Amino acid sequence: MQLIVGVDGSDYGLRALGESIERAQQLGGDVTVALYSDGQTALDEIESLVSEELSAYDIDVDVIWLEEEPGSQLIELAEREGYDQIVLPGGQRSPLGKINLSNTIEFVLLNAQTTVTLVR
Amino acid sequence: MTLRYPDEPLDDLPAPPVTFTDGDGRSIEIKQATDECIEPLVEMYLKFDSQDRAQGIPPSGEEPIRKWLNIVTEDKSLNVIAWDGDEAVGHAMLVADDDGSYELAIFVIQSHQNAGIGTELLRTALGEGQSQGINRVWLSVERWNKPAIAVYEKIGFERMDDTSFERQMTVRLGAE
């Protein structure tokens, strides 16, 4: 099981990371972490959140940065490297609690040829 | 979030309390919410049909509903309720974002839909917002939700962004 997990600066991003690692550990498989910015959090900030989260697990993962057009980069990578699944954070909450899906999530949902999981 | 807003503020908005007869002949009273309104709102949302949920709200289950109501009734927000007797049947909320603008949402319970309550409740909530000095209001709506978009447009909201699943719409209540 080869998972690639997109992590943005949202709470759901870290949830997506945690769940992907647990799944990979159960099923045996590799996780690649792809960091991308949601426009609000800088990539290096996201990377330090991710490092902190990763320290709780005994696992080696590759971490890559997607600086531009993260949606299409994720899909290209998944196809080129033969990932089984793309895992993404399940949206952002608006001030009054509505879930909004980013352009990145929408792009991946519509264009991916693999299974896509949104984590809440 | 950077959104564009119409140049001209809305006018002729009512302010609560408003009493009117809905399309089904019921007498509906629209009032600003007080702390005592939480229980009737919980009752209303417990009865809410899941098909009318929008982008994850209202949540289902009593505890998630109470947690969510806590968020939308915090100090800086504005809540207006439509009452049929002592039953809350509609709820409009304006919740402050980080930007000095306000996000709007409205829910009307299934038994009281298609009777004009939503339009009146929205206009009254915007009227109260205007009298409290709120200038900019935005909302997001699923872009396939044509009936809701039609109501928002009738009131004066303008479409500002169609690049995602949700359509962003904005209205101006006051000049800056």
mmCIF file of N, CA and C in Angstrom, chain A residues 93-103 106 109, chain B residues 55 57 68 95 97 103 105 140 143 163-166:
data_model
loop_
_atom_site.group_PDB
_atom_site.id
_atom_site.type_symbol
_atom_site.label_atom_id
_atom_site.label_comp_id
_atom_site.label_asym_id
_atom_site.label_seq_id
_atom_site.Cartn_x
_atom_site.Cartn_y
_atom_site.Cartn_z
ATOM 1 N N ARG A 93 -12.846 24.892 7.731
ATOM 2 C CA ARG A 93 -14.087 25.412 8.318
ATOM 3 C C ARG A 93 -14.133 26.928 8.187
ATOM 4 N N SER A 94 -15.271 27.450 7.760
ATOM 5 C CA SER A 94 -15.459 28.899 7.728
ATOM 6 C C SER A 94 -15.730 29.385 9.155
ATOM 7 N N PRO A 95 -15.782 30.728 9.378
ATOM 8 C CA PRO A 95 -16.024 31.209 10.743
ATOM 9 C C PRO A 95 -17.274 30.597 11.384
ATOM 10 N N LEU A 96 -18.330 30.392 10.605
ATOM 11 C CA LEU A 96 -19.512 29.812 11.253
ATOM 12 C C LEU A 96 -19.613 28.309 11.080
ATOM 13 N N GLY A 97 -18.547 27.673 10.624
ATOM 14 C CA GLY A 97 -18.486 26.221 10.681
ATOM 15 C C GLY A 97 -18.759 25.480 9.384
ATOM 16 N N LYS A 98 -18.965 26.222 8.289
ATOM 17 C CA LYS A 98 -19.190 25.525 7.016
ATOM 18 C C LYS A 98 -17.889 24.948 6.497
ATOM 19 N N ILE A 99 -17.985 23.767 5.899
ATOM 20 C CA ILE A 99 -16.814 23.152 5.263
ATOM 21 C C ILE A 99 -16.641 23.733 3.875
ATOM 22 N N ASN A 100 -15.452 24.183 3.578
ATOM 23 C CA ASN A 100 -15.147 24.631 2.229
ATOM 24 C C ASN A 100 -14.038 23.761 1.652
ATOM 25 N N LEU A 101 -14.241 23.307 0.430
ATOM 26 C CA LEU A 101 -13.201 22.520 -0.233
ATOM 27 C C LEU A 101 -12.350 23.460 -1.076
ATOM 28 N N SER A 102 -11.045 23.354 -0.932
ATOM 29 C CA SER A 102 -10.148 24.242 -1.677
ATOM 30 C C SER A 102 -10.079 23.823 -3.136
ATOM 31 N N ASN A 103 -9.518 24.711 -3.950
ATOM 32 C CA ASN A 103 -9.320 24.387 -5.359
ATOM 33 C C ASN A 103 -8.441 23.146 -5.525
ATOM 34 N N GLU A 106 -10.605 20.080 -4.915
ATOM 35 C CA GLU A 106 -11.523 19.868 -6.031
ATOM 36 C C GLU A 106 -10.777 19.333 -7.256
ATOM 37 N N LEU A 109 -9.927 15.634 -6.689
ATOM 38 C CA LEU A 109 -11.118 14.775 -6.747
ATOM 39 C C LEU A 109 -11.563 14.527 -8.176
ATOM 40 N N GLN B 55 -22.874 22.120 3.603
ATOM 41 C CA GLN B 55 -21.434 22.154 3.903
ATOM 42 C C GLN B 55 -21.142 21.756 5.348
ATOM 43 N N ILE B 57 -23.077 21.827 8.049
ATOM 44 C CA ILE B 57 -23.876 22.370 9.146
ATOM 45 C C ILE B 57 -25.356 22.399 8.755
ATOM 46 N N TRP B 68 -21.700 23.611 18.150
ATOM 47 C CA TRP B 68 -21.770 24.511 16.995
ATOM 48 C C TRP B 68 -22.528 25.800 17.357
ATOM 49 N N VAL B 95 -21.703 35.876 11.613
ATOM 50 C CA VAL B 95 -20.557 35.562 12.466
ATOM 51 C C VAL B 95 -19.321 36.285 11.926
ATOM 52 N N ASP B 97 -15.675 37.369 10.806
ATOM 53 C CA ASP B 97 -14.437 36.696 10.385
ATOM 54 C C ASP B 97 -13.250 37.545 10.848
ATOM 55 N N GLU B 103 -19.818 36.500 8.077
ATOM 56 C CA GLU B 103 -20.347 35.387 7.290
ATOM 57 C C GLU B 103 -21.790 35.142 7.695
ATOM 58 N N ALA B 105 -25.363 32.742 7.510
ATOM 59 C CA ALA B 105 -26.025 31.486 7.165
ATOM 60 C C ALA B 105 -27.445 31.537 7.690
ATOM 61 N N SER B 140 -21.296 31.488 1.634
ATOM 62 C CA SER B 140 -20.985 30.518 0.590
ATOM 63 C C SER B 140 -22.156 29.564 0.468
ATOM 64 N N ARG B 143 -22.863 25.371 -5.346
ATOM 65 C CA ARG B 143 -23.260 26.054 -6.584
ATOM 66 C C ARG B 143 -24.417 25.366 -7.290
ATOM 67 N N THR B 163 -15.105 29.781 -8.522
ATOM 68 C CA THR B 163 -13.989 28.933 -8.896
ATOM 69 C C THR B 163 -13.937 27.645 -8.101
ATOM 70 N N SER B 164 -14.827 27.463 -7.140
ATOM 71 C CA SER B 164 -14.759 26.276 -6.316
ATOM 72 C C SER B 164 -16.140 25.641 -6.214
ATOM 73 N N PHE B 165 -16.253 24.545 -5.447
ATOM 74 C CA PHE B 165 -17.537 23.890 -5.270
ATOM 75 C C PHE B 165 -18.579 24.876 -4.758
ATOM 76 N N GLU B 166 -18.112 25.787 -3.877
ATOM 77 C CA GLU B 166 -19.045 26.713 -3.272
ATOM 78 C C GLU B 166 -19.003 28.028 -4.024
#
